[in-house]
Every structure is written in structure tokens, then in C-alpha cells.
Short mmCIF file of N, CA and C in Angstrom, two decimals:
data_model
loop_
_atom_site.label_atom_id
_atom_site.label_comp_id
_atom_site.label_asym_id
_atom_site.label_seq_id
_atom_site.Cartn_x
_atom_site.Cartn_y
_atom_site.Cartn_z
N MET A 1 9.93 8.12 -25.73
CA MET A 1 8.69 8.36 -26.41
C MET A 1 7.63 7.37 -25.91
N PRO A 2 6.49 7.87 -25.42
CA PRO A 2 5.43 6.99 -24.95
C PRO A 2 4.89 6.09 -26.07
N THR A 3 4.46 4.92 -25.68
CA THR A 3 3.91 3.94 -26.61
C THR A 3 2.49 3.61 -26.20
N THR A 4 1.65 3.32 -27.16
CA THR A 4 0.27 2.93 -26.89
C THR A 4 0.19 1.42 -26.75
N LEU A 5 -0.57 0.97 -25.78
CA LEU A 5 -0.75 -0.46 -25.53
C LEU A 5 -2.24 -0.73 -25.40
N THR A 6 -2.74 -1.73 -26.09
CA THR A 6 -4.13 -2.14 -25.99
C THR A 6 -4.17 -3.49 -25.27
N LEU A 7 -4.99 -3.60 -24.25
CA LEU A 7 -5.13 -4.86 -23.51
C LEU A 7 -6.45 -5.51 -23.89
N LYS A 8 -6.40 -6.82 -24.11
CA LYS A 8 -7.61 -7.56 -24.46
C LYS A 8 -7.82 -8.67 -23.45
N ASN A 9 -9.07 -9.08 -23.32
CA ASN A 9 -9.45 -10.22 -22.48
C ASN A 9 -9.04 -10.04 -21.02
N ILE A 10 -9.20 -8.83 -20.50
CA ILE A 10 -8.91 -8.57 -19.09
C ILE A 10 -10.00 -9.24 -18.26
N PRO A 11 -9.62 -10.05 -17.27
CA PRO A 11 -10.64 -10.68 -16.42
C PRO A 11 -11.51 -9.62 -15.73
N SER A 12 -12.78 -9.91 -15.60
CA SER A 12 -13.72 -8.95 -15.02
C SER A 12 -13.29 -8.48 -13.65
N GLU A 13 -12.81 -9.41 -12.81
CA GLU A 13 -12.40 -9.04 -11.46
C GLU A 13 -11.22 -8.06 -11.49
N VAL A 14 -10.28 -8.27 -12.37
CA VAL A 14 -9.13 -7.37 -12.50
C VAL A 14 -9.60 -5.99 -12.96
N TYR A 15 -10.49 -5.98 -13.94
CA TYR A 15 -11.01 -4.71 -14.44
C TYR A 15 -11.75 -3.94 -13.35
N GLU A 16 -12.59 -4.63 -12.60
CA GLU A 16 -13.36 -3.97 -11.55
C GLU A 16 -12.44 -3.41 -10.45
N ARG A 17 -11.41 -4.16 -10.10
CA ARG A 17 -10.48 -3.69 -9.08
C ARG A 17 -9.68 -2.50 -9.59
N LEU A 18 -9.28 -2.53 -10.85
CA LEU A 18 -8.56 -1.41 -11.44
C LEU A 18 -9.44 -0.17 -11.48
N LYS A 19 -10.68 -0.36 -11.86
CA LYS A 19 -11.65 0.74 -11.92
C LYS A 19 -11.87 1.36 -10.54
N ALA A 20 -12.02 0.52 -9.52
CA ALA A 20 -12.22 1.02 -8.16
C ALA A 20 -10.98 1.75 -7.66
N SER A 21 -9.82 1.19 -7.95
CA SER A 21 -8.56 1.81 -7.53
C SER A 21 -8.38 3.16 -8.22
N ALA A 22 -8.71 3.23 -9.49
CA ALA A 22 -8.61 4.49 -10.23
C ALA A 22 -9.53 5.55 -9.60
N LYS A 23 -10.73 5.14 -9.27
CA LYS A 23 -11.67 6.08 -8.65
C LYS A 23 -11.15 6.56 -7.30
N ASN A 24 -10.64 5.62 -6.48
CA ASN A 24 -10.13 5.99 -5.15
C ASN A 24 -8.93 6.92 -5.24
N ASN A 25 -8.14 6.76 -6.28
CA ASN A 25 -6.94 7.58 -6.44
C ASN A 25 -7.14 8.77 -7.37
N ARG A 26 -8.39 8.96 -7.80
CA ARG A 26 -8.75 10.07 -8.68
C ARG A 26 -7.91 10.09 -9.95
N ARG A 27 -7.82 8.89 -10.57
CA ARG A 27 -7.08 8.76 -11.82
C ARG A 27 -7.99 8.14 -12.86
N SER A 28 -7.59 8.30 -14.11
CA SER A 28 -8.27 7.59 -15.19
C SER A 28 -7.86 6.12 -15.12
N LEU A 29 -8.60 5.26 -15.81
CA LEU A 29 -8.21 3.85 -15.88
C LEU A 29 -6.81 3.72 -16.47
N ASN A 30 -6.54 4.48 -17.50
CA ASN A 30 -5.23 4.44 -18.14
C ASN A 30 -4.13 4.85 -17.15
N GLY A 31 -4.37 5.94 -16.44
CA GLY A 31 -3.38 6.41 -15.46
C GLY A 31 -3.14 5.40 -14.35
N GLU A 32 -4.22 4.78 -13.89
CA GLU A 32 -4.09 3.78 -12.82
C GLU A 32 -3.33 2.56 -13.32
N ALA A 33 -3.62 2.13 -14.55
CA ALA A 33 -2.92 0.98 -15.13
C ALA A 33 -1.42 1.27 -15.23
N ILE A 34 -1.07 2.47 -15.64
CA ILE A 34 0.35 2.84 -15.75
C ILE A 34 1.01 2.83 -14.38
N VAL A 35 0.36 3.38 -13.37
CA VAL A 35 0.91 3.39 -12.02
C VAL A 35 1.11 1.96 -11.52
N CYS A 36 0.14 1.09 -11.76
CA CYS A 36 0.25 -0.32 -11.33
C CYS A 36 1.42 -1.00 -12.03
N LEU A 37 1.53 -0.81 -13.33
CA LEU A 37 2.64 -1.43 -14.07
C LEU A 37 3.99 -0.89 -13.60
N GLU A 38 4.08 0.41 -13.39
CA GLU A 38 5.34 1.00 -12.93
C GLU A 38 5.73 0.46 -11.56
N SER A 39 4.77 0.31 -10.67
CA SER A 39 5.09 -0.15 -9.32
C SER A 39 5.61 -1.59 -9.32
N VAL A 40 5.18 -2.39 -10.27
CA VAL A 40 5.64 -3.77 -10.35
C VAL A 40 6.92 -3.90 -11.17
N LEU A 41 6.97 -3.20 -12.28
CA LEU A 41 8.09 -3.37 -13.21
C LEU A 41 9.26 -2.43 -12.96
N LEU A 42 9.01 -1.31 -12.30
CA LEU A 42 10.07 -0.35 -12.01
C LEU A 42 10.09 0.00 -10.53
N PRO A 43 10.23 -1.01 -9.66
CA PRO A 43 10.19 -0.70 -8.23
C PRO A 43 11.34 0.22 -7.84
N ARG A 44 11.03 1.14 -6.97
CA ARG A 44 12.02 2.10 -6.48
C ARG A 44 12.50 1.64 -5.12
N ARG A 45 13.78 1.43 -5.01
CA ARG A 45 14.32 1.00 -3.72
C ARG A 45 14.44 2.21 -2.80
N MET A 46 13.98 2.03 -1.56
CA MET A 46 14.07 3.09 -0.57
C MET A 46 15.44 3.08 0.08
N THR A 47 15.94 4.25 0.34
CA THR A 47 17.18 4.34 1.09
C THR A 47 16.87 4.05 2.55
N ALA A 48 17.91 3.80 3.32
CA ALA A 48 17.72 3.52 4.75
C ALA A 48 17.06 4.71 5.44
N SER A 49 17.47 5.92 5.09
CA SER A 49 16.89 7.10 5.73
C SER A 49 15.41 7.27 5.34
N GLU A 50 15.05 6.94 4.10
CA GLU A 50 13.65 7.01 3.69
C GLU A 50 12.82 5.97 4.44
N ARG A 51 13.35 4.78 4.61
CA ARG A 51 12.65 3.72 5.34
C ARG A 51 12.45 4.11 6.80
N LEU A 52 13.49 4.69 7.40
CA LEU A 52 13.41 5.13 8.79
C LEU A 52 12.38 6.25 8.93
N GLU A 53 12.37 7.19 8.01
CA GLU A 53 11.40 8.28 8.06
C GLU A 53 9.98 7.75 7.91
N ARG A 54 9.79 6.77 7.05
CA ARG A 54 8.46 6.18 6.90
C ARG A 54 8.02 5.49 8.18
N ALA A 55 8.93 4.76 8.82
CA ALA A 55 8.60 4.09 10.08
C ALA A 55 8.23 5.11 11.15
N ARG A 56 8.97 6.20 11.20
CA ARG A 56 8.66 7.25 12.19
C ARG A 56 7.29 7.88 11.93
N ALA A 57 6.97 8.09 10.66
CA ALA A 57 5.67 8.67 10.32
C ALA A 57 4.54 7.71 10.71
N LEU A 58 4.72 6.42 10.43
CA LEU A 58 3.70 5.44 10.82
C LEU A 58 3.55 5.38 12.34
N ARG A 59 4.66 5.45 13.05
CA ARG A 59 4.61 5.43 14.51
C ARG A 59 3.85 6.66 15.03
N ALA A 60 4.07 7.80 14.40
CA ALA A 60 3.37 9.03 14.81
C ALA A 60 1.86 8.88 14.60
N VAL A 61 1.47 8.26 13.50
CA VAL A 61 0.04 8.04 13.24
C VAL A 61 -0.54 7.12 14.31
N LEU A 62 0.19 6.05 14.64
CA LEU A 62 -0.30 5.13 15.68
C LEU A 62 -0.45 5.86 17.02
N ARG A 63 0.52 6.66 17.37
CA ARG A 63 0.45 7.39 18.65
C ARG A 63 -0.72 8.36 18.67
N ALA A 64 -0.98 9.01 17.53
CA ALA A 64 -2.10 9.95 17.46
C ALA A 64 -3.44 9.21 17.51
N THR A 65 -3.49 8.05 16.88
CA THR A 65 -4.73 7.27 16.82
C THR A 65 -5.01 6.56 18.14
N PHE A 66 -3.97 6.05 18.78
CA PHE A 66 -4.09 5.30 20.03
C PHE A 66 -3.18 5.93 21.08
N PRO A 67 -3.55 7.11 21.60
CA PRO A 67 -2.64 7.86 22.48
C PRO A 67 -2.29 7.15 23.79
N ASN A 68 -3.11 6.26 24.27
CA ASN A 68 -2.84 5.60 25.56
C ASN A 68 -2.30 4.19 25.40
N SER A 69 -1.89 3.84 24.20
CA SER A 69 -1.40 2.49 23.95
C SER A 69 0.10 2.49 23.70
N ARG A 70 0.69 1.35 24.05
CA ARG A 70 2.10 1.13 23.73
C ARG A 70 2.16 -0.01 22.74
N PHE A 71 3.00 0.12 21.77
CA PHE A 71 3.13 -0.91 20.75
C PHE A 71 4.51 -1.53 20.83
N ARG A 72 4.62 -2.47 21.76
CA ARG A 72 5.87 -3.21 21.90
C ARG A 72 5.79 -4.45 21.03
N ALA A 73 6.92 -5.07 20.78
CA ALA A 73 6.97 -6.24 19.91
C ALA A 73 6.01 -7.33 20.40
N LYS A 74 5.98 -7.57 21.71
CA LYS A 74 5.09 -8.62 22.22
C LYS A 74 3.62 -8.24 22.04
N ASP A 75 3.30 -6.94 22.14
CA ASP A 75 1.92 -6.50 21.91
C ASP A 75 1.51 -6.71 20.46
N ILE A 76 2.40 -6.36 19.55
CA ILE A 76 2.12 -6.52 18.13
C ILE A 76 1.93 -8.00 17.80
N GLN A 77 2.77 -8.85 18.35
CA GLN A 77 2.64 -10.29 18.11
C GLN A 77 1.29 -10.81 18.64
N ALA A 78 0.89 -10.31 19.80
CA ALA A 78 -0.40 -10.73 20.37
C ALA A 78 -1.56 -10.28 19.48
N TYR A 79 -1.48 -9.06 18.94
CA TYR A 79 -2.52 -8.58 18.02
C TYR A 79 -2.58 -9.42 16.77
N LYS A 80 -1.43 -9.80 16.24
CA LYS A 80 -1.41 -10.64 15.04
C LYS A 80 -2.04 -12.01 15.32
N GLN A 81 -1.70 -12.59 16.46
CA GLN A 81 -2.26 -13.90 16.81
C GLN A 81 -3.77 -13.80 17.02
N GLU A 82 -4.21 -12.71 17.64
CA GLU A 82 -5.63 -12.52 17.88
C GLU A 82 -6.41 -12.46 16.57
N GLY A 83 -5.83 -11.83 15.57
CA GLY A 83 -6.49 -11.71 14.28
C GLY A 83 -6.58 -13.02 13.52
N ARG A 84 -5.81 -14.02 13.93
CA ARG A 84 -5.81 -15.30 13.23
C ARG A 84 -6.80 -16.29 13.82
N ARG A 85 -7.43 -15.93 14.90
CA ARG A 85 -8.38 -16.86 15.55
C ARG A 85 -9.73 -16.80 14.92
#
């Protein structure tokens, strides 16, 4: 059975970020708050096959976005270092 929860004294920055996130995800503030709480308090562990499928999907996006690039471990490390300068 669902329960009602009232939050008080929410910091302005947290409220604004929740509001923006709700808008971006086309949810109400209440719906976004529930999703945020669930993701932290009820994390879902991915199976190895789900993790592998996610990695393959991300790799496909990279290949489509950067068709002439190769993303080897040394290239990725160089990109990370470049971003820290």
C-alpha cells in the first residue's frame, strides 16, 4: 500500500535540480522524487548479460557518432588526461 510522505526544508538547489530533472524526464515532481529515491534505495543489480548488452549498445552509439575513430584503451586514457588539463 502506497504511503504519503511530506518533505520540509528542502534546500533550494536540490529542489531546482529535482524540478529540472522532472521536466527533462516528463514527470511530475512527485514522480521524479520517487524515481530518485528508488534508484538510491532499491538499486537493481544488472546481470552480466545485461551489462554486456549495455556496453555493446554504447559502443554502437560511439561508432555511429564517430565513424572514423577507434576507441582503444590508450585512446580513452589520453582523452581522459586531456580533459583534466
